[in-house]
């Protein structure tokens, strides 16, 4: 059975959707930072949901680009990697700011355990992506430091509340 092949137009349409997701996530990240200072974390969850939608779309686009009818795809790949890089930078910065606000809060919000588990995975995935040859160096040393800072802040929060991450039960 042969795999379905996709046209440039189909991939470009998905790239347009990816760009819209990126813009929406950027707005949600700003709102999340503003609301985190008021000890409200609903906006951050909305941001993370949007990032999840973006990541699902990334998977679809990668699959379609592997099965493109037209052999010429460098421009599509460049556009895709640019959007993915923008989202990765947005994710790292939003996480760092969220964790910073959270680390200053002596009382952790309901659902903090779920947030920590998801964020640990997300930061690990971001770090892994940064190591890929096609992403290495594109984000710059500042963003790599922010990723490290976000990880350190998250570790500090976890150290303050180790019972949140009791995986035995």
XYZ file of C-alpha atoms in Angstrom:
169
model
C 0.000 0.000 0.000
C 1.498 3.319 -1.039
C 1.454 6.350 1.218
C -0.733 9.288 0.361
C 1.151 12.147 -1.202
C 0.457 15.795 -0.470
C 0.632 18.913 -2.602
C 2.499 22.116 -1.818
C -0.871 23.859 -1.476
C -1.941 21.418 1.259
C 1.281 21.977 3.177
C 1.099 25.766 2.703
C -2.446 25.741 4.085
C -1.258 23.916 7.196
C 1.675 26.308 7.540
C -0.838 29.176 7.508
C -2.738 27.464 10.327
C 0.544 26.986 12.200
C 1.289 30.689 11.881
C -2.171 31.548 13.270
C -1.597 29.173 16.198
C 1.719 30.894 16.869
C 0.102 34.357 16.930
C -2.677 33.143 19.243
C -0.135 31.509 21.568
C 1.835 34.753 21.736
C -1.256 36.645 22.926
C -2.058 33.934 25.457
C 1.528 33.978 26.780
C 1.263 37.717 27.459
C -2.061 37.252 29.221
C -0.673 34.337 31.256
C 2.263 36.402 32.480
C -0.055 39.226 33.494
C -2.471 36.902 35.318
C 0.278 34.872 37.014
C 1.232 37.963 38.966
C -2.325 37.877 40.370
C -1.887 34.191 41.329
C -4.248 33.106 38.571
C -2.992 30.262 36.429
C -5.951 29.641 34.113
C -4.430 31.766 31.355
C -1.203 29.764 31.528
C -3.181 26.557 31.072
C -4.874 28.158 28.052
C -1.443 29.029 26.675
C -0.203 25.461 27.219
C -3.327 24.088 25.496
C -2.550 26.304 22.494
C 1.043 25.054 22.492
C -0.354 21.504 22.466
C -2.490 22.327 19.428
C 0.576 23.839 17.751
C 2.609 20.711 18.481
C -0.104 18.462 17.041
C -0.088 20.556 13.873
C 3.722 20.284 13.752
C 3.394 16.498 13.635
C 0.898 16.684 10.750
C 3.068 19.086 8.780
C 6.217 17.018 9.264
C 4.387 13.939 7.988
C 3.032 15.796 4.970
C 6.406 17.275 4.100
C 7.915 13.777 4.116
C 5.252 12.739 1.593
C 5.231 15.807 -0.629
C 4.512 15.281 -4.333
C 6.847 18.114 -5.288
C 10.492 17.378 -4.520
C 11.125 21.109 -4.025
C 10.354 21.776 -0.365
C 13.239 23.861 1.012
C 11.098 26.998 1.213
C 8.339 25.110 3.043
C 10.863 23.536 5.424
C 12.398 26.972 6.109
C 9.000 28.501 6.862
C 8.098 25.529 9.077
C 11.362 25.676 11.046
C 11.034 29.435 11.489
C 7.550 29.081 12.998
C 8.625 26.157 15.153
C 11.616 28.164 16.393
C 9.397 31.160 17.225
C 7.073 28.896 19.226
C 9.978 27.233 21.000
C 11.312 30.648 22.041
C 7.844 31.707 23.168
C 7.409 28.526 25.189
C 10.765 28.873 26.947
C 10.209 32.537 27.816
C 6.626 32.049 28.979
C 7.644 29.066 31.099
C 10.512 30.972 32.670
C 8.268 33.904 33.586
C 5.515 31.637 34.883
C 7.956 29.626 37.012
C 9.560 32.788 38.339
C 6.189 34.088 39.559
C 5.287 30.640 40.902
C 8.592 30.303 42.769
C 7.856 33.508 44.674
C 4.474 32.170 45.805
C 4.602 30.293 49.137
C 1.262 28.606 48.420
C 1.122 26.559 45.252
C -2.090 26.507 43.216
C -4.431 23.551 42.860
C -3.292 21.434 39.950
C 0.365 22.364 40.480
C 1.444 18.718 40.248
C -0.040 18.379 36.770
C 1.578 21.632 35.715
C 4.992 20.496 36.967
C 4.808 17.140 35.221
C 3.786 18.745 31.923
C 6.392 21.477 32.221
C 9.230 19.082 32.997
C 8.373 17.142 29.844
C 8.032 20.317 27.810
C 11.375 21.745 28.909
C 13.070 18.417 28.229
C 11.557 18.342 24.725
C 12.622 21.948 24.102
C 16.178 21.157 25.148
C 16.219 18.087 22.889
C 14.992 20.135 19.938
C 17.666 22.760 20.573
C 20.265 20.037 20.086
C 19.012 19.047 16.623
C 21.368 20.185 13.852
C 18.669 22.170 12.033
C 17.802 24.110 15.241
C 21.198 24.375 16.922
C 22.351 27.967 17.154
C 19.141 29.438 15.696
C 17.766 30.516 19.052
C 20.913 32.113 20.351
C 22.688 31.861 23.683
C 20.171 34.105 25.492
C 17.299 31.711 24.882
C 19.441 28.731 25.833
C 20.219 30.497 29.143
C 16.500 31.184 29.637
C 15.765 27.496 29.106
C 18.377 26.617 31.728
C 16.950 29.270 34.087
C 13.418 27.926 33.648
C 14.668 24.428 34.478
C 16.504 25.676 37.580
C 13.465 27.624 38.812
C 11.261 24.573 38.264
C 13.728 22.429 40.224
C 13.640 24.979 43.067
C 9.837 24.863 43.145
C 9.898 21.068 43.177
C 12.443 21.102 46.010
C 10.070 23.308 48.024
C 7.191 20.904 47.494
C 8.532 17.383 46.866
C 5.262 15.776 47.916
C 3.685 17.192 44.774
C 5.692 14.785 42.663
C 5.040 11.576 44.549
C 4.825 9.121 41.654
C 4.311 6.040 43.822
C 0.615 6.436 44.321
